[in-house]
Coordinates of C-alpha atoms in Angstrom, one line a residue:
M59 CA 0.0 0.0 0.0
K60 CA 2.8 2.4 0.8
S61 CA 4.5 1.8 -2.6
W62 CA 1.2 2.6 -4.4
L63 CA 0.9 5.8 -2.4
Q64 CA 4.5 6.8 -3.2
A65 CA 3.9 6.1 -6.9
F66 CA 0.7 8.2 -6.9
L67 CA 2.5 11.2 -5.2
A68 CA 5.3 11.0 -7.7
V69 CA 2.9 11.1 -10.6
A70 CA 1.1 14.0 -8.9
I71 CA 4.3 16.0 -8.4
T72 CA 5.4 15.4 -12.0
T73 CA 2.0 16.2 -13.6
S74 CA 1.5 19.3 -11.5
Q75 CA 4.3 21.0 -13.3
V76 CA 2.5 20.6 -16.6
I77 CA 0.1 23.4 -16.9
A78 CA -0.3 23.9 -20.6
N79 CA -0.7 22.1 -23.9
E80 CA 3.0 21.4 -24.3
V81 CA 4.9 18.8 -26.3
Q82 CA 8.6 17.8 -26.3
I83 CA 11.1 18.2 -29.1
T84 CA 14.4 16.3 -29.2
Q85 CA 17.1 15.4 -31.7
D86 CA 15.4 12.0 -32.3
E87 CA 14.1 11.6 -35.8
Q88 CA 10.6 10.9 -34.6
K89 CA 10.5 13.9 -32.2
R90 CA 12.3 16.5 -34.2
E91 CA 8.9 17.8 -35.5
Q92 CA 5.7 18.5 -33.6
C93 CA 2.4 19.6 -35.1
S94 CA -1.0 20.7 -33.8
G95 CA -4.1 22.3 -35.1
M96 CA -4.6 25.9 -34.0
Y97 CA -7.7 28.2 -34.1
S98 CA -7.7 31.9 -34.8
K99 CA -9.0 34.2 -32.1
K100 CA -12.2 34.8 -34.2
A101 CA -13.0 31.1 -34.4
W102 CA -13.6 30.4 -30.7
G103 CA -13.0 33.7 -29.0
G104 CA -10.8 34.1 -26.0
S105 CA -8.9 36.6 -23.9
V106 CA -5.4 36.2 -25.4
D107 CA -4.0 36.1 -28.9
P108 CA -3.1 32.5 -29.9
F109 CA 0.6 31.7 -30.3
I110 CA 3.2 29.0 -30.5
T111 CA 6.2 29.3 -28.1
T112 CA 9.3 27.2 -28.3
K113 CA 11.7 27.1 -25.3
F114 CA 15.0 25.3 -25.6
I115 CA 16.8 24.0 -22.5
K116 CA 20.2 25.6 -22.0
S117 CA 23.1 23.3 -22.9
E118 CA 26.0 22.8 -20.5
D119 CA 28.3 21.9 -23.4
G120 CA 31.3 24.3 -23.7
H121 CA 31.1 24.3 -27.5
N122 CA 28.8 26.4 -29.6
P123 CA 25.8 24.0 -30.2
L124 CA 23.3 25.4 -32.7
V125 CA 19.8 24.3 -33.7
S126 CA 17.9 25.4 -36.7
L127 CA 14.2 25.9 -36.3
I128 CA 11.2 26.5 -38.7
V129 CA 7.6 27.2 -37.9
Y130 CA 5.0 27.0 -40.7
E131 CA 1.5 26.1 -41.6
W132 CA 1.0 22.7 -43.3
R133 CA -0.3 24.1 -46.5
D134 CA 3.0 26.0 -47.0
Q135 CA 5.1 22.9 -46.8
D136 CA 5.7 22.8 -50.5
L137 CA 7.6 26.1 -50.1
I138 CA 10.2 24.5 -47.9
G139 CA 13.3 23.2 -49.6
V140 CA 14.8 23.8 -53.1
W141 CA 15.6 21.8 -56.1
L142 CA 19.3 21.9 -56.9
S143 CA 18.6 20.9 -60.5
K144 CA 15.9 19.6 -62.8
E145 CA 17.5 16.1 -62.6
A146 CA 17.5 16.1 -58.7
S147 CA 15.5 13.3 -57.2
E148 CA 14.6 15.1 -54.0
K149 CA 14.7 18.6 -52.4
S150 CA 17.5 20.0 -50.3
Y151 CA 16.1 21.4 -47.1
F152 CA 19.2 22.9 -45.4
C153 CA 21.8 25.3 -46.3
D154 CA 25.1 23.3 -46.8
D155 CA 28.0 23.3 -49.2
D156 CA 26.0 22.2 -52.2
T157 CA 23.3 24.8 -51.7
I158 CA 25.9 27.5 -51.0
K159 CA 27.7 26.5 -54.2
G160 CA 24.4 26.7 -56.1
K161 CA 23.8 30.2 -54.7
F162 CA 20.6 29.2 -52.9
C163 CA 22.0 30.6 -49.7
D164 CA 25.2 32.1 -48.3
E165 CA 27.7 31.2 -45.6
T166 CA 25.8 33.2 -42.9
Q167 CA 22.7 31.0 -43.4
R168 CA 24.6 27.7 -43.1
G169 CA 22.5 25.1 -41.3
E170 CA 19.2 27.0 -41.7
F171 CA 16.1 25.7 -43.5
L172 CA 15.8 26.7 -47.1
L173 CA 12.7 28.3 -48.6
S174 CA 11.6 28.3 -52.2
S175 CA 11.8 31.6 -54.1
K176 CA 8.0 31.5 -54.4
N177 CA 7.7 32.0 -50.6
A178 CA 7.2 35.8 -50.8
T179 CA 4.1 35.5 -53.1
S180 CA 2.7 32.0 -52.4
A181 CA 2.8 31.6 -48.6
Q182 CA -0.6 31.7 -47.0
N183 CA 0.9 32.3 -43.5
Q184 CA 4.2 33.5 -42.1
I185 CA 7.1 31.1 -42.2
L186 CA 9.5 31.7 -39.3
L187 CA 13.2 30.7 -39.5
E188 CA 15.5 30.9 -36.5
K189 CA 18.9 29.6 -35.6
V190 CA 19.2 29.0 -31.8
N191 CA 22.4 29.0 -29.8
L192 CA 21.8 26.4 -26.9
N193 CA 24.4 28.2 -24.7
D194 CA 22.0 31.1 -24.5
P195 CA 18.5 30.1 -25.8
K196 CA 15.8 32.6 -26.1
P197 CA 12.1 31.8 -26.3
I198 CA 10.7 31.9 -29.8
T199 CA 7.1 33.0 -30.3
Y200 CA 5.0 32.6 -33.4
A201 CA 1.7 34.5 -33.6
I202 CA -1.4 32.7 -35.1
K203 CA -3.5 34.8 -37.4
K204 CA -5.4 32.1 -39.2
T205 CA -6.9 28.7 -38.3
G206 CA -4.7 25.9 -39.6
F207 CA -2.4 23.0 -38.8
Y208 CA 1.0 24.3 -37.7
C209 CA 4.3 22.5 -37.3
V210 CA 7.6 23.2 -35.5
N211 CA 10.6 21.4 -37.1
T212 CA 14.2 21.4 -35.8
K213 CA 17.6 20.3 -37.0
G214 CA 20.7 20.1 -34.8
L215 CA 23.9 21.6 -36.5
S216 CA 26.2 19.6 -34.2
E217 CA 26.3 16.3 -32.4
A218 CA 25.1 17.9 -29.2
D219 CA 21.7 16.7 -27.8
Y220 CA 19.0 19.2 -27.3
N221 CA 15.5 19.4 -25.7
A222 CA 12.8 21.9 -26.1
A223 CA 9.2 22.4 -25.0
V224 CA 6.7 23.7 -27.5
E225 CA 3.4 25.2 -26.2
F226 CA 0.5 25.5 -28.6
R227 CA -1.6 28.1 -26.9
N228 CA -5.1 28.9 -28.3
A229 CA -7.1 32.0 -27.5
Y230 CA -9.9 30.1 -25.7
G231 CA -7.7 28.2 -23.2
E232 CA -5.4 25.2 -22.6
L233 CA -7.3 22.5 -24.5
P234 CA -5.8 21.2 -27.7
A235 CA -7.6 22.5 -30.7
A236 CA -8.6 19.0 -31.8
Q237 CA -10.6 18.6 -28.6
I238 CA -12.2 22.0 -28.0
A239 CA -15.3 20.9 -29.8
K240 CA -15.9 18.3 -27.0
L241 CA -16.5 21.1 -24.5
P242 CA -19.8 22.3 -26.1
F243 CA -20.7 18.8 -27.2
Y244 CA -20.7 17.3 -23.7
G245 CA -22.2 20.4 -22.3
G246 CA -25.1 20.1 -24.8
L247 CA -25.5 16.4 -23.9
T248 CA -25.7 17.2 -20.3
I249 CA -28.5 19.7 -20.9
V250 CA -30.4 17.3 -23.1
Y251 CA -30.1 14.4 -20.6
A252 CA -31.3 16.8 -17.9
V253 CA -34.4 17.8 -20.0
I254 CA -35.2 14.1 -20.5
G255 CA -34.7 13.6 -16.7
I256 CA -37.2 16.3 -16.0
F257 CA -39.8 14.8 -18.3
W258 CA -39.2 11.3 -16.8
A259 CA -39.4 12.7 -13.3
F260 CA -42.7 14.3 -14.1
L261 CA -44.2 11.1 -15.4
Y262 CA -42.6 9.1 -12.5
V263 CA -44.2 11.3 -9.8
Q264 CA -47.5 11.5 -11.6
N265 CA -47.7 7.7 -11.7
R266 CA -45.7 6.9 -8.6
H267 CA -48.2 4.4 -7.3
D268 CA -48.1 2.4 -10.5
I269 CA -44.3 2.1 -11.2
L270 CA -42.7 -1.1 -12.5
P271 CA -39.4 -2.4 -11.1
V272 CA -37.7 -2.0 -14.5
Q273 CA -38.7 1.7 -14.6
N274 CA -36.7 2.2 -11.4
Y275 CA -33.6 0.9 -13.2
I276 CA -34.3 3.3 -16.1
T277 CA -34.7 6.2 -13.5
A278 CA -31.3 5.3 -12.0
I279 CA -29.5 5.2 -15.4
I280 CA -31.0 8.6 -16.4
V281 CA -29.7 10.1 -13.2
F282 CA -26.3 8.4 -13.7
L283 CA -26.1 9.7 -17.3
I284 CA -26.7 13.3 -16.2
L285 CA -24.0 13.0 -13.6
E286 CA -21.6 11.3 -16.0
Q287 CA -22.0 13.8 -18.8
L288 CA -21.7 16.7 -16.3
M289 CA -18.5 15.2 -14.9
T290 CA -17.1 14.8 -18.5
W291 CA -18.0 18.4 -19.3
G292 CA -16.4 19.5 -16.1
F293 CA -13.2 17.7 -16.9
Y294 CA -12.8 19.4 -20.2
D295 CA -13.8 22.8 -18.8
Y296 CA -11.2 22.4 -16.0
Y297 CA -8.6 21.3 -18.4
N298 CA -9.3 24.3 -20.7
T299 CA -9.0 26.7 -17.7
H300 CA -6.1 25.2 -15.7
G301 CA -4.3 22.9 -18.1
N302 CA -3.3 19.3 -17.7
N303 CA -2.3 19.4 -14.1
A304 CA -2.6 16.7 -11.4
L305 CA -6.3 17.4 -10.6
A306 CA -7.1 17.3 -14.4
K307 CA -5.5 13.9 -14.6
F308 CA -7.4 12.7 -11.5
M309 CA -10.7 13.9 -13.1
M310 CA -9.8 12.1 -16.3
I311 CA -9.5 8.8 -14.3
I312 CA -12.9 9.5 -12.7
V313 CA -14.4 10.1 -16.1
A314 CA -12.9 6.8 -17.4
I315 CA -14.4 4.9 -14.4
L316 CA -17.8 6.6 -14.9
N317 CA -17.7 5.6 -18.6
A318 CA -17.0 2.0 -17.7
G319 CA -19.9 2.2 -15.3
R320 CA -22.2 3.6 -17.9
N321 CA -21.4 0.8 -20.3
S322 CA -21.9 -1.9 -17.7
F323 CA -25.2 -0.4 -16.5
S324 CA -26.5 0.1 -20.0
F325 CA -25.8 -3.6 -21.0
F326 CA -27.4 -4.7 -17.7
L327 CA -30.5 -2.6 -18.4
L328 CA -30.8 -3.8 -22.0
L329 CA -30.5 -7.4 -21.0
I330 CA -33.2 -7.4 -18.3
V331 CA -35.5 -5.4 -20.6
C332 CA -35.0 -8.0 -23.3
M333 CA -35.7 -10.8 -20.7
G334 CA -39.2 -9.2 -20.2
Y335 CA -38.5 -8.0 -16.7
G336 CA -41.4 -6.0 -15.4
V337 CA -43.6 -6.4 -18.4
V338 CA -43.7 -10.1 -19.1
K339 CA -42.1 -11.5 -15.9
P340 CA -42.6 -9.9 -12.5
S341 CA -39.3 -11.3 -11.4
L342 CA -36.2 -13.0 -12.9
G343 CA -35.4 -15.1 -9.9
K344 CA -31.8 -16.4 -9.7
T345 CA -31.2 -15.1 -13.3
M346 CA -31.1 -11.6 -12.0
T347 CA -28.2 -12.5 -9.7
Y348 CA -26.3 -13.9 -12.7
V349 CA -27.0 -10.8 -14.7
R350 CA -25.7 -8.6 -11.9
F351 CA -22.5 -10.7 -11.6
L352 CA -21.9 -10.3 -15.3
A353 CA -22.4 -6.5 -15.1
I354 CA -20.1 -6.2 -12.1
G355 CA -17.4 -8.2 -14.0
H356 CA -17.8 -6.1 -17.1
F357 CA -17.4 -2.9 -15.0
V358 CA -14.2 -4.2 -13.2
F359 CA -12.6 -5.2 -16.5
G360 CA -13.7 -1.9 -18.1
V361 CA -12.0 0.0 -15.3
I362 CA -8.8 -2.0 -15.7
Y363 CA -8.9 -1.4 -19.4
A364 CA -9.4 2.3 -18.9
V365 CA -6.5 2.6 -16.4
A366 CA -4.3 0.6 -18.7
S367 CA -5.1 2.7 -21.7
L368 CA -4.1 5.8 -19.7
T369 CA -0.8 4.4 -18.4
I370 CA 0.4 2.2 -21.2
T371 CA 1.7 3.8 -24.4
P372 CA 1.5 1.9 -27.7
D373 CA 5.3 1.7 -27.7
N374 CA 5.3 -0.1 -24.3
A375 CA 2.4 -2.4 -25.0
G376 CA 3.3 -6.1 -25.1
P377 CA 1.6 -9.5 -25.1
L378 CA 0.5 -8.9 -21.5
V379 CA -1.9 -6.3 -22.7
L380 CA -4.1 -9.2 -23.9
L381 CA -4.8 -10.0 -20.3
V382 CA -6.6 -6.7 -20.1
I383 CA -8.4 -6.9 -23.4
L384 CA -9.6 -10.5 -23.4
P385 CA -11.7 -10.5 -20.2
L386 CA -13.4 -7.3 -21.3
A387 CA -14.1 -8.8 -24.7
G388 CA -15.4 -11.9 -23.1
T389 CA -18.0 -10.1 -20.9
L390 CA -19.0 -7.9 -23.8
T391 CA -19.6 -11.0 -26.0
A392 CA -21.6 -12.6 -23.2
F393 CA -23.8 -9.6 -23.0
Y394 CA -24.4 -9.5 -26.8
V395 CA -25.3 -13.2 -27.1
W396 CA -27.4 -13.3 -24.0
T397 CA -29.3 -10.1 -24.9
L398 CA -30.2 -11.2 -28.5
N399 CA -31.2 -14.7 -27.4
S400 CA -33.4 -13.3 -24.6
L401 CA -35.1 -10.8 -26.9
N402 CA -35.9 -13.6 -29.4
M403 CA -37.2 -15.9 -26.7
T404 CA -39.4 -13.1 -25.2
M405 CA -40.9 -12.2 -28.6
K406 CA -41.5 -15.9 -29.4
G407 CA -43.3 -16.5 -26.1
L408 CA -45.5 -13.4 -26.5
L409 CA -46.4 -14.4 -30.1
Q410 CA -47.3 -18.0 -29.0
R411 CA -49.6 -16.6 -26.3
K412 CA -51.0 -14.1 -28.8
Q413 CA -49.9 -11.1 -26.8
S414 CA -49.7 -8.8 -29.8
V415 CA -49.5 -5.5 -27.9
K416 CA -46.5 -6.5 -25.8
A417 CA -44.9 -8.3 -28.7
M418 CA -45.1 -5.1 -30.7
M419 CA -43.2 -3.3 -27.9
Y420 CA -40.3 -5.8 -28.1
K421 CA -40.5 -5.8 -31.9
K422 CA -39.9 -2.0 -31.8
L423 CA -37.0 -2.6 -29.4
W424 CA -35.6 -5.2 -31.8
W425 CA -35.8 -2.7 -34.7
C426 CA -34.0 -0.1 -32.6
I427 CA -31.2 -2.5 -31.8
L428 CA -30.9 -3.6 -35.4
A429 CA -30.8 0.0 -36.6
S430 CA -28.1 0.8 -34.1
I431 CA -26.0 -2.2 -35.2
M432 CA -26.4 -1.1 -38.8
V433 CA -25.3 2.5 -38.0
I434 CA -22.3 1.2 -36.0
F435 CA -21.2 -1.1 -38.8
G436 CA -21.8 1.6 -41.4
F437 CA -19.6 4.1 -39.4
F438 CA -17.1 1.3 -38.8
F439 CA -16.6 0.7 -42.6
L440 CA -16.6 4.4 -43.3
N441 CA -13.9 4.9 -40.6
S442 CA -12.0 2.0 -42.0
F443 CA -11.8 3.5 -45.4
T444 CA -11.0 6.9 -43.9
F445 CA -8.2 5.6 -41.7
A446 CA -6.8 3.5 -44.5
R447 CA -5.2 6.7 -45.7
R448 CA -3.7 7.3 -42.3
S449 CA -0.2 7.0 -43.7
D450 CA -0.9 9.8 -46.1
P451 CA 0.9 12.9 -44.7
D452 CA -2.1 15.0 -45.4
F453 CA -4.5 12.8 -43.4
V454 CA -4.1 14.5 -40.0
P455 CA -3.9 18.1 -41.3
N456 CA -7.1 17.6 -43.2
H457 CA -9.1 15.7 -40.5
W458 CA -7.8 17.2 -37.2
K459 CA -11.1 19.2 -36.7
T460 CA -13.4 16.3 -37.1
R461 CA -11.4 13.3 -35.9
W462 CA -12.8 13.6 -32.4
F463 CA -16.3 13.1 -33.7
I464 CA -15.3 10.0 -35.8
L465 CA -13.6 8.4 -32.8
D466 CA -16.0 9.4 -30.0
G467 CA -18.8 11.8 -30.8
W468 CA -21.1 9.7 -33.0
L469 CA -21.0 6.8 -30.6
N470 CA -22.4 9.1 -27.9
L471 CA -25.2 10.2 -30.3
V472 CA -26.1 6.6 -31.1
Y473 CA -26.2 5.7 -27.4
F474 CA -28.3 8.8 -26.7
V475 CA -30.9 7.8 -29.3
D476 CA -31.1 4.2 -28.0
I477 CA -31.5 5.1 -24.3
T478 CA -34.1 7.8 -25.2
Y479 CA -36.1 5.3 -27.3
V480 CA -36.0 2.7 -24.5
A481 CA -37.1 5.3 -22.0
Y482 CA -40.0 6.3 -24.3
L483 CA -41.2 2.7 -24.8
W484 CA -41.0 1.9 -21.0
R485 CA -42.2 5.4 -19.8
P486 CA -44.4 5.5 -16.7
T487 CA -48.2 5.5 -17.4
A488 CA -51.4 5.3 -15.4
N489 CA -51.9 1.6 -16.3
N490 CA -48.4 0.2 -15.9
R491 CA -49.1 -2.6 -13.5
R492 CA -52.4 -3.5 -15.2
F493 CA -50.7 -3.8 -18.5
A494 CA -47.8 -5.7 -17.2
M495 CA -49.7 -8.2 -15.0
S496 CA -52.6 -8.9 -17.4
D497 CA -52.8 -10.9 -20.6
E498 CA -54.4 -9.8 -23.8
L499 CA -57.5 -11.9 -24.8
A500 CA -56.3 -14.2 -27.6
Q501 CA -58.2 -13.8 -30.8
D502 CA -58.2 -17.2 -32.6
D503 CA -60.3 -18.2 -35.5
E504 CA -60.5 -21.8 -34.2
G505 CA -62.2 -20.8 -30.9
F506 CA -65.6 -19.5 -30.2
E507 CA -67.0 -16.0 -30.6
I508 CA -68.8 -13.7 -28.2
A509 CA -72.0 -14.2 -30.2
S510 CA -71.9 -17.9 -29.5
F511 CA -71.8 -17.1 -25.8
G512 CA -75.1 -15.3 -26.1
G513 CA -76.7 -18.0 -28.2
S514 CA -75.6 -20.7 -25.8
L515 CA -76.9 -18.8 -22.9
D516 CA -80.3 -18.2 -24.5
E517 CA -80.5 -21.9 -25.4
E518 CA -79.6 -23.0 -21.9
D519 CA -82.2 -20.7 -20.5
A520 CA -84.8 -22.0 -22.9
R521 CA -84.1 -25.6 -22.0
S522 CA -83.7 -25.0 -18.2
P523 CA -86.7 -26.3 -16.3
N524 CA -86.1 -23.9 -13.4
P525 CA -87.4 -20.5 -14.2
N526 CA -85.4 -18.9 -11.4
T527 CA -82.0 -19.9 -12.8
S528 CA -79.8 -16.9 -13.5
R529 CA -78.3 -16.6 -16.9
G530 CA -75.0 -15.5 -15.4
N531 CA -74.5 -19.1 -14.1
G532 CA -74.9 -20.8 -17.4
H533 CA -72.2 -23.2 -18.6
L534 CA -69.9 -21.8 -21.3
S535 CA -69.0 -24.3 -23.9
P536 CA -67.4 -24.0 -27.3
V537 CA -69.7 -26.7 -28.7
P538 CA -72.5 -25.3 -30.8
P539 CA -75.9 -25.6 -29.1
K540 CA -78.3 -28.2 -30.2
P541 CA -81.3 -27.2 -32.3
V542 CA -84.2 -26.0 -30.2
N543 CA -87.9 -26.1 -31.2
E544 CA -89.0 -22.8 -32.5
I545 CA -92.2 -23.1 -30.5
Q546 CA -90.2 -23.1 -27.2
N547 CA -88.0 -20.2 -28.3
A548 CA -88.5 -18.4 -31.5
R549 CA -85.5 -16.2 -31.7
P550 CA -83.8 -16.0 -35.1
S551 CA -80.8 -13.7 -34.4
L552 CA -78.9 -11.6 -31.9
D553 CA -77.9 -9.0 -34.3
G554 CA -78.6 -5.5 -33.1
E555 CA -79.8 -6.8 -29.7
T556 CA -78.4 -6.6 -26.2
I557 CA -76.7 -9.8 -25.1
F558 CA -77.9 -9.6 -21.5
A559 CA -81.6 -8.6 -22.4
V560 CA -84.2 -9.3 -19.7
G561 CA -87.1 -11.5 -21.0
E562 CA -87.6 -13.3 -24.3
D563 CA -89.1 -12.2 -27.6
G564 CA -92.8 -12.5 -27.8
E565 CA -93.4 -12.2 -24.1
K566 CA -95.5 -9.3 -22.8
W567 CA -95.1 -7.4 -19.6
S568 CA -97.9 -7.9 -17.2
D569 CA -98.6 -7.4 -13.5
D570 CA -99.1 -11.0 -12.8
E571 CA -96.9 -12.6 -10.2
D572 CA -95.8 -15.2 -12.8
S573 CA -94.7 -12.7 -15.3
P574 CA -91.0 -11.9 -15.8
R575 CA -91.6 -8.5 -14.4
N576 CA -92.5 -9.8 -11.0
S577 CA -90.5 -13.0 -11.1
T578 CA -88.1 -14.0 -8.3
E579 CA -85.2 -13.5 -10.7
R580 CA -86.0 -9.8 -11.0
T581 CA -86.4 -9.6 -7.2
R582 CA -82.9 -11.0 -6.7
L583 CA -81.3 -8.7 -9.3
T584 CA -82.9 -5.5 -8.0
H585 CA -82.9 -6.4 -4.3
K586 CA -86.4 -5.0 -3.8
N587 CA -90.1 -5.8 -4.3
D588 CA -92.4 -3.7 -6.3

C-alpha cells in the first residue's frame, strides 16, 4: 500500500508541473517535429491572442551548439526546400556546401532551413526561420493569425543533444484545438439528458403508485447519465481553464471509471428489458443474480482497461496487454449473445400466447437494436476507409477538426438515441401494472366468438326447467348448441340486440306474479319488491 501511495504522489508532483498544452522536441528523428491544429481568435474567441512558443533547455556543453528551427502552416510545406537541378530526385532542405555553391544561400545561413523563391508570393501564412544557440537560448514565439495545422521542425547543427518544449496556446484556453469541440458537445448532452430527466421525473411522480421495477432501473440510469455527462464536461472545462495538471488527470481517471460504469449499467438494463422483466415477468429469480454478476465483472474489466489505456503507451504495449483486453471482450460478447437470445425468446413467447401489444413493444426494441447495429457497422466501414489513408501525410492536417467526432462523438449520439427510445417505450403511465400483469385476450379463428356465448346462454335458459335460474351461471362451452324447437324459443338472431336482455321475444309485460316483471329472478337482481 505504501508503494502505491508513493507512486501516486510521484505522478502528482510530476504532472502538477505541466500546466499547458506542451509537447517535447528532441534530436530523435521521430521527435524533431511536432504539429498541432490551431484556431484563430475569431474562431472560438478568448482573452489572449493564440501563439506557439518554443523554449530550448540551456546546454552545458562548452562548445557552440546550434539548432535550426522553422515554424510553418502545413499548406505551405511545398515552399520548404529547393531543387538543386531539374534532374535532382529530392529537395535540399538545409543550407550546406551544395546549396551555397548553387547560390541558394550564403555562408551566414549555413544550417538553416531553405525556402523556395516563391515564398514571398505563395505563402498563406508566415514562415518563421530561426537559428538557436543552446548556450543562451531565447524563447521563440510565433503568432497565429489564421486557423490551420501548424508545425515546429528542428535540426541540430552539431552532435550535441537538445531538448525543447513547444506550447500550442489557443485563444480560448489550454485544451488542444482538436478537442475543444468536445466542450460544447458534452455540455449540450448534459442539458439534453437533464431535460429528459425532468420529463421522466414528471411522469414518474405523476404515476408513482403504478411504477414497475424496470422503470426504477431506467430512472437510475438517467440520473447516472446526467452526472456522468456533467463530470465529463467539467473535466474538459477544468482542463481548458487550468491545463493538464494533477487534478485534471485525476478527473480524467474518474471520467474513465464513470464511462465504464455507464457501459456496464447500459448492458445490464438492456439485458433485463429483453428478458421481459417488469412487463412479461414480474421477477427474474436467480437469473437476476447472474446478470448482476456479469455487469459487475464487465465494470471491473472496463476500469482495468481504462486505467491501462491511460498508463500504457502503444510503444510499451506487449503481449500482456491481452490479459486486459480479453476479459473485457469476453464479458462484452456474453452480453451481446445473452441479450439477443433473450429478446428472441421473449418475442417468441409473446407471439405464441398471442400477446400482440406486448410483442409489438419488443419488436420496436428489436428494430431499434438492429438499426443501431447497422449504423455502427456503417460508421465502422466508413472509418476503415477513412483511416486506410492514415499513412498519407495530409491525413491528420485535413481531419484534425473532425477526428474527435469520428472516434468518440457519433457513438455518444447513437447511445443517446437508444436510451431515449427505450425510456420512451417503457415510460411510466397510469396503467403500468395492469398492462404488465394482465394478458391480452387471444383472438383465434378456431375458438368461439362472443355471439356464441349469447346464443348458448339463450338456449340453456330456454331448456332450463327452473325459471329462477340466473343466466349468469350458465355453462360456457365452445360446442355449438343443439337445435331447439321454434315453439319453445322463437329467436332468429342476436344482431342488433343486447346480449344480456331481460325476458324473451314474444313475451309481454304484465302485472301477474308469474310474469317476468314480478319474477323472483328480478327480485334477486334489483334487491327490492315492487
